[in-house]
Amino acid sequence: MLEILSGSAYFGFFISLFCFFTGVFIQKKTGLRIMNPLMLSIIMVIAILQLSGIDYKAYNQGAQIISYFLTPATICLAIPLYKQLRLLKDNALAILVSIVFGTVTSIGSIFLMSKLFGMDHTFYASLLPKSITTAIGMGISEELGGIVTITVAVIIITGILGNVISDLVFKLFRISNPIAKGLALGTSAHAIGTARAMELGEIEGAMSGLSIAVAGIVTVILAPMAANWIG
Amino acid sequence: MKIAKEIAIIMGITLISEYLNKAVPLPIPAGVYGMVILLVCLVAGAVKLESIETSGNKLVELMPIMFIPAGVGLINYVAEIRQYLVPLVAVTVVSTVVVMGVTGRTAEFILKKRKREK
């Protein structure tokens, strides 16, 4: 029976949604932010696959239908952005400076930590694009001589981490302005952080969506220069 | 029928974006091209907000679910993750917190300063 079920293209699709809503339920019941539905659902699906022996390929056959919607959904981030266009125009300089500062901090902190751990160029280059969206990050990693699989793993982990810990970071750094929150989420945790920003509100979502594009492009420009710091 | 029309517009822009992503030799993903195209279309009035809003907002709302397959895909990288576990965790946690903090603080600082000037 397991074989027939997992062979169906709807298996991965269903199991993903089922685990997500189980995650939503758990978060509601516990009332804990750390019980993030996305994180929980990923852990649950992995556990189900491991326990049942169903391989990732069989799962992804159905699950990839969900992934197909990622590009159109990213495009639709233009909707909150359009609605907040006045806000964007009024604060253009503050927005741009914050994202550039954040991106420089990202590269700088990765450089320092890599030095501290005595990492080689390959590992350093794999980590450099960790805060930006997967599609741009993979390209940068490859070009700079990183290992693309590590980059993808780190980008996804960064996104989930940013999504989960944002409330704590906002408290710690006393960040309360919705524009600042959105920029912080998008610049540090790309689209997965933006998913959290959308939950916070339309301004947060719009600013976070914008940050994905700007931080991505700034990293394309800066990362190749920084890549040579560890030869 | 309205929803079908909305989806057709969004998919049309997605298609153009995917083409640009393949045709232009820059590492810019289709989503970023599409975001710019849709924003320009909305500003120029070529696409009315009402003619994409319902489906568009739903797609954005459902975004967290769309990351599940990629997240589950981490099981394919278990070997790499295990090999570099300590530095990987350290760099990821520290850098994510610091970047989020610095970006947010910078914005807070500039926005507050501007408010005072006004």
PDB file of C-alpha atoms in Angstrom, chain A residues 120-129 137-151 223-224 227-228 230-231, chain B residues 84:
ATOM      1  CA  ASP A 120      39.460  27.516   2.963  1.00  0.00           C
ATOM      2  CA  HIS A 121      38.360  29.541  -0.061  1.00  0.00           C
ATOM      3  CA  THR A 122      35.859  26.904  -1.236  1.00  0.00           C
ATOM      4  CA  PHE A 123      33.926  26.890   1.999  1.00  0.00           C
ATOM      5  CA  TYR A 124      34.105  30.682   2.344  1.00  0.00           C
ATOM      6  CA  ALA A 125      32.798  31.171  -1.208  1.00  0.00           C
ATOM      7  CA  SER A 126      29.982  28.674  -0.518  1.00  0.00           C
ATOM      8  CA  LEU A 127      28.821  30.717   2.476  1.00  0.00           C
ATOM      9  CA  LEU A 128      29.151  34.243   1.018  1.00  0.00           C
ATOM     10  CA  PRO A 129      25.694  34.310  -0.631  1.00  0.00           C
ATOM     11  CA  GLY A 137      23.011  32.649  -4.464  1.00  0.00           C
ATOM     12  CA  MET A 138      23.618  29.465  -6.463  1.00  0.00           C
ATOM     13  CA  GLY A 139      24.975  31.460  -9.393  1.00  0.00           C
ATOM     14  CA  ILE A 140      27.338  33.472  -7.185  1.00  0.00           C
ATOM     15  CA  SER A 141      28.628  30.399  -5.347  1.00  0.00           C
ATOM     16  CA  GLU A 142      29.364  28.601  -8.600  1.00  0.00           C
ATOM     17  CA  GLU A 143      31.136  31.583 -10.122  1.00  0.00           C
ATOM     18  CA  LEU A 144      33.337  32.150  -7.067  1.00  0.00           C
ATOM     19  CA  GLY A 145      34.363  28.508  -6.777  1.00  0.00           C
ATOM     20  CA  GLY A 146      32.073  27.439  -3.942  1.00  0.00           C
ATOM     21  CA  ILE A 147      30.197  24.165  -3.526  1.00  0.00           C
ATOM     22  CA  VAL A 148      26.663  24.846  -4.728  1.00  0.00           C
ATOM     23  CA  THR A 149      25.040  22.108  -2.602  1.00  0.00           C
ATOM     24  CA  ILE A 150      26.462  23.644   0.593  1.00  0.00           C
ATOM     25  CA  THR A 151      25.270  27.081  -0.535  1.00  0.00           C
ATOM     26  CA  ALA A 223      30.736  39.165  -3.379  1.00  0.00           C
ATOM     27  CA  PRO A 224      33.258  38.734  -6.242  1.00  0.00           C
ATOM     28  CA  ALA A 227      35.850  36.373  -2.528  1.00  0.00           C
ATOM     29  CA  ASN A 228      39.584  37.016  -2.881  1.00  0.00           C
ATOM     30  CA  ILE A 230      40.487  34.281   1.519  1.00  0.00           C
ATOM     31  CA  GLY A 231      42.569  32.819  -1.282  1.00  0.00           C
TER      32      GLY A 231
ATOM     33  CA  TYR B  84      31.062  21.104   8.336  1.00  0.00           C
TER      34      TYR B  84
END
